[in-house]
XYZ file of C-alpha atoms in Angstrom:
262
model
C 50.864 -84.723 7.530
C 51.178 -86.126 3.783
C 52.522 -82.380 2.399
C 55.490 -81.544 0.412
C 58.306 -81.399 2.970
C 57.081 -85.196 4.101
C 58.980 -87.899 4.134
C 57.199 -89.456 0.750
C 58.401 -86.366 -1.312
C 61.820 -85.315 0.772
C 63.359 -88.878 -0.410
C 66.589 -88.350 -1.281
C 66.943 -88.311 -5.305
C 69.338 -91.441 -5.342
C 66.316 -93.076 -3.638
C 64.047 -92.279 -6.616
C 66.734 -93.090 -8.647
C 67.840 -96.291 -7.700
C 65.401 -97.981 -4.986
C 61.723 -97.621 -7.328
C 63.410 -95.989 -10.340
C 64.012 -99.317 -11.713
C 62.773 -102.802 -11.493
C 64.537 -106.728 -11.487
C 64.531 -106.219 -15.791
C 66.128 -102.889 -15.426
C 63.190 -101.196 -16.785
C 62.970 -97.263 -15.425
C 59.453 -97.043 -13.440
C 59.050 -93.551 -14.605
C 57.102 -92.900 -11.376
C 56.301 -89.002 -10.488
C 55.571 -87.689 -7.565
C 51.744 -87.305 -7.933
C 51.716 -90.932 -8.950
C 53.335 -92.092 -5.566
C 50.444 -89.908 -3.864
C 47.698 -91.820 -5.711
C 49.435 -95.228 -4.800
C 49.453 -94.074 -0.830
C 45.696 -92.525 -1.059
C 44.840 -96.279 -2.640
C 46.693 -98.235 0.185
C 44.398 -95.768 2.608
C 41.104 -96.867 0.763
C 41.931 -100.195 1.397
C 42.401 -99.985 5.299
C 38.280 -99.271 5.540
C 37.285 -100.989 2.145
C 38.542 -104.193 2.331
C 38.245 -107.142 0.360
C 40.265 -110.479 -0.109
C 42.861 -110.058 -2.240
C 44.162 -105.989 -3.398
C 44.025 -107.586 -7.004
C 39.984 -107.439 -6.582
C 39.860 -103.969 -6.319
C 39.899 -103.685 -10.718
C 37.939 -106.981 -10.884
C 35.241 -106.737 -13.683
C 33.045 -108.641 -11.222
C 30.342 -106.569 -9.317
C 30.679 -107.613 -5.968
C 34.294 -106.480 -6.036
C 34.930 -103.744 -8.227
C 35.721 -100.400 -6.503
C 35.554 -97.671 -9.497
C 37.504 -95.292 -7.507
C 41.163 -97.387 -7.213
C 39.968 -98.715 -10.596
C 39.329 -95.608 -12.205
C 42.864 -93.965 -10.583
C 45.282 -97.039 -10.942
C 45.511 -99.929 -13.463
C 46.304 -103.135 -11.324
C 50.074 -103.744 -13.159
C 50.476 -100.355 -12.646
C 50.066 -101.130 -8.868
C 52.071 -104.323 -8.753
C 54.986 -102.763 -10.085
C 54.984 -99.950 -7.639
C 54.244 -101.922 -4.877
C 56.832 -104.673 -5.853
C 59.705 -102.085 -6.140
C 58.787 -99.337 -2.954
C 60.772 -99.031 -0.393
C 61.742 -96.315 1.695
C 65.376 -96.686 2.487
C 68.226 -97.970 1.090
C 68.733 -101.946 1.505
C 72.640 -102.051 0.266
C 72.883 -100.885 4.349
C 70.740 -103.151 5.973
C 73.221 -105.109 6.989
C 75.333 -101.850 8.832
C 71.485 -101.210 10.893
C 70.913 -105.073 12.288
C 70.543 -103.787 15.431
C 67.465 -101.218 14.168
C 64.515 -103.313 13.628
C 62.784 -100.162 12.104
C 65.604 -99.296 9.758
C 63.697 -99.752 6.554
C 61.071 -97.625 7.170
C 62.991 -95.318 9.913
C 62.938 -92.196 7.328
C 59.114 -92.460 7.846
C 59.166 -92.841 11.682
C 61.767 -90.048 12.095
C 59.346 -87.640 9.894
C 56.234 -88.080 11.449
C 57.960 -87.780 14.911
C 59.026 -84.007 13.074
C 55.284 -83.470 12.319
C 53.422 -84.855 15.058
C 54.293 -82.164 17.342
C 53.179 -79.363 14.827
C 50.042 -80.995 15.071
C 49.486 -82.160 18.906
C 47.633 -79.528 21.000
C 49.618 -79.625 23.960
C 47.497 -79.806 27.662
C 48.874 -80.706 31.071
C 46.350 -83.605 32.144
C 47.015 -86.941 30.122
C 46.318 -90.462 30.341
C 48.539 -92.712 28.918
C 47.805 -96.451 28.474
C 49.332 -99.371 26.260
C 47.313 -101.031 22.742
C 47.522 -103.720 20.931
C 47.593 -103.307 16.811
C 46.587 -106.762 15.573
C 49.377 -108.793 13.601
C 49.970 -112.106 12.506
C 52.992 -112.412 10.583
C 56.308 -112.780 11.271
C 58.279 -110.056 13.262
C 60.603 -109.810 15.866
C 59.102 -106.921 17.708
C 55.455 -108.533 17.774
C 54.279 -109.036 21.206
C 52.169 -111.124 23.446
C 49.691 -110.207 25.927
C 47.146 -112.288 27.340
C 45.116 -109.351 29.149
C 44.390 -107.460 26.033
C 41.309 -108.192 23.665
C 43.804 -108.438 21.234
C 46.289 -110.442 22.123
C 49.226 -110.824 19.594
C 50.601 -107.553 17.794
C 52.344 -104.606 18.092
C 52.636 -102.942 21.325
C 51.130 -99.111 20.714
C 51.280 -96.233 23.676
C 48.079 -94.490 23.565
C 47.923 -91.046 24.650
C 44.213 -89.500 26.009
C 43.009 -86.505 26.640
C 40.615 -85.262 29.413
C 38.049 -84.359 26.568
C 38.138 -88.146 25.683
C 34.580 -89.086 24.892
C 32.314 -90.935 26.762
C 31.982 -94.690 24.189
C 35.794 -94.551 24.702
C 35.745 -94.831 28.393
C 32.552 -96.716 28.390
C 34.364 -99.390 26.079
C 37.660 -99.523 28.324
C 35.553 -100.053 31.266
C 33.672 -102.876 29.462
C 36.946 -104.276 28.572
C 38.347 -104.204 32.215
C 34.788 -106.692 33.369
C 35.069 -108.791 30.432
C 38.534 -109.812 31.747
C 37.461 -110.123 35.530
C 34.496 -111.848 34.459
C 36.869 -114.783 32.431
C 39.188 -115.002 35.238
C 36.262 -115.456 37.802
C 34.842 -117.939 35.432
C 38.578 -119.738 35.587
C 38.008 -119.341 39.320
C 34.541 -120.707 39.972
C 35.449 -123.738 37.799
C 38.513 -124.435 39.773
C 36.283 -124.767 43.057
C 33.660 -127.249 41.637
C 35.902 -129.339 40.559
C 36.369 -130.301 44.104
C 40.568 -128.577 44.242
C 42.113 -128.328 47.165
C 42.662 -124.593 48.697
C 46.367 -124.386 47.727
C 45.263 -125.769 44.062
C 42.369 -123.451 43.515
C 42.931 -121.565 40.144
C 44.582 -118.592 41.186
C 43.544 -114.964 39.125
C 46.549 -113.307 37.185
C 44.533 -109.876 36.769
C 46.536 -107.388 39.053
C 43.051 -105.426 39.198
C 41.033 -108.776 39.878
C 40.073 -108.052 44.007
C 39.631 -104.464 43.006
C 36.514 -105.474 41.047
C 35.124 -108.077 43.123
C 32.478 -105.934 43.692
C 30.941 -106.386 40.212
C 31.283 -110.315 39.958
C 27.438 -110.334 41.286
C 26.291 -107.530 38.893
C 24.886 -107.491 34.936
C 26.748 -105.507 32.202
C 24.929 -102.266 31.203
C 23.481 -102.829 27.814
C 21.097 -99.877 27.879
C 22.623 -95.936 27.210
C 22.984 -93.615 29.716
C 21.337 -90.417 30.063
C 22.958 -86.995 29.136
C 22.778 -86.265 32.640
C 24.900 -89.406 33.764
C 27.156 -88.866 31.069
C 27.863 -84.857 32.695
C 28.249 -85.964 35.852
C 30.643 -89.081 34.890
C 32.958 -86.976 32.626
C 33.057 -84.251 35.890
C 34.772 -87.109 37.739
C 36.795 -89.098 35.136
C 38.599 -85.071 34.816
C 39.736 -85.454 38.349
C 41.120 -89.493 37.490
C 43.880 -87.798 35.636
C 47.296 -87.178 36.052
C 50.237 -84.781 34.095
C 52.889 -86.582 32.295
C 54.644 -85.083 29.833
C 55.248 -87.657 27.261
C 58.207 -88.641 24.951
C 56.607 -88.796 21.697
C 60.013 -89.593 19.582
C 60.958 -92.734 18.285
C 65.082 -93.661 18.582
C 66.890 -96.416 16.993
C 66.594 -98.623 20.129
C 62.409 -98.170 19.932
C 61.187 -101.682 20.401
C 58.726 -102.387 20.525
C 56.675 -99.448 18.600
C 56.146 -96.521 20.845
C 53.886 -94.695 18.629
C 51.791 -92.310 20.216
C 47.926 -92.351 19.264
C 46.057 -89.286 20.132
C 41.959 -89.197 20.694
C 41.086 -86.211 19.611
């Protein structure tokens, strides 16, 4: 997705200009293309290599030195990029209150472009709702108390039939581990000696439907390539056609990006 016609190089030339061409001193950045890359593949590196602070990544200490974002960027070099970068033009915030994406809506509106040049289309999805952990502040964060993560962005998840088997196995395990804290709630509720019409009622819409595993232990040990064939044979038949909007308008709150399991 991160060619030439994306979003990071197809920003418009007053944007280069003006919103990271200069700093608060009036200083010009100087910053090229290529450089801007480097910056975005460091940002990556730090999603799976993390550490406490992004200024330890050119520490001179051992434990915290990564060579490779040391090597590419100095950390001033950084700061100043990442102090001035933004994707859209602020002087209009104030005309796009009502878009709570607006300053990073050139970058939603590109990938929506590319997404579909990359999406193999088939007729049998799933589609089911995530949570993307965040704890700042933000007006389209969400809250939902049957999810394993609870406070974030809300994400639509899109799965195909060919979705593999530690996926399903870990949405299953998901499903019990929520029945099983309800029917704790539930079991509690009765020994303390509550009356029927106090008794703790369960707010899992699926909690009768899996009353049936209350008495029995969680799998811990692997199943058998055989078991696994047979399983995926009848999780194909579980799903349904939808044909899914993929796009992201102004009035997209909260997130409706699409995640696809290939």
């Amino acid at each position: 997705m991160w060619k030439k016609s994306s979003v990071v190089v197809g920003v418009p030339e007053y944007q280069f200009a003006e919103a990271i061409g200069s700093n608060s001193r009036n200083k010009v950045l100087h910053l090229k293309k290529e450089e801007l890359f480097t910056f975005i593949g460091i940002n990556l590196l730090m999603g799976y290599h993390e550490l406490p602070s992004w200024r330890n990544y050119c520490s001179t200490a051992e434990d915290l030195h990564v060579h490779p974002v040391a090597f590419t960027m100095t950390r001033d070099r950084f700061d100043t990029i990442l102090s001035n970068l933004h994707v859209n033009d602020n002087t209009r915030t104030i005309d796009n209150k009502n878009d709570e994406l607006y300053k990073i809506r050139p970058i939603t509106d590109s990938l929506n472009n590319t997404y579909p040049a990359h999406h193999k289309s088939i007729g049998q999805l799933s589609v089911d709702e995530s949570m993307m952990m965040f704890k700042g502040r933000s007006s389209i964060e969400q809250y939902n108390s049957l999810k394993p993560i609870k406070r974030g962005y809300k994400l639509w998840c899109q799965i195909r039939k060919e979705a593999n088997r530690d996926f399903v196995v870990k949405k299953i395990q998901s499903l019990r581990g929520s029945f099983r804290k309800e029917a704790k709630k539930v079991e509690e509720s009765k020994r303390s000696g509550a009356s029927a019409d106090d008794v703790y009622v369960p707010s899992l819409w699926y909690y009768d439907l899996l009353l049936f595993t209350k008495d029995q232990e969680m799998p811990t040990s692997s199943i058998s390539n055989i078991s696994y064939i047979q399983e995926s044979d009848n999780l194909e038949d579980q799903y349904v056609e939808h044909e899914v909007d993929v796009s992201l308008s102004e009035e997209s709150t909260p997130l409706n990006l699409v995640v696809n399991f290939l």
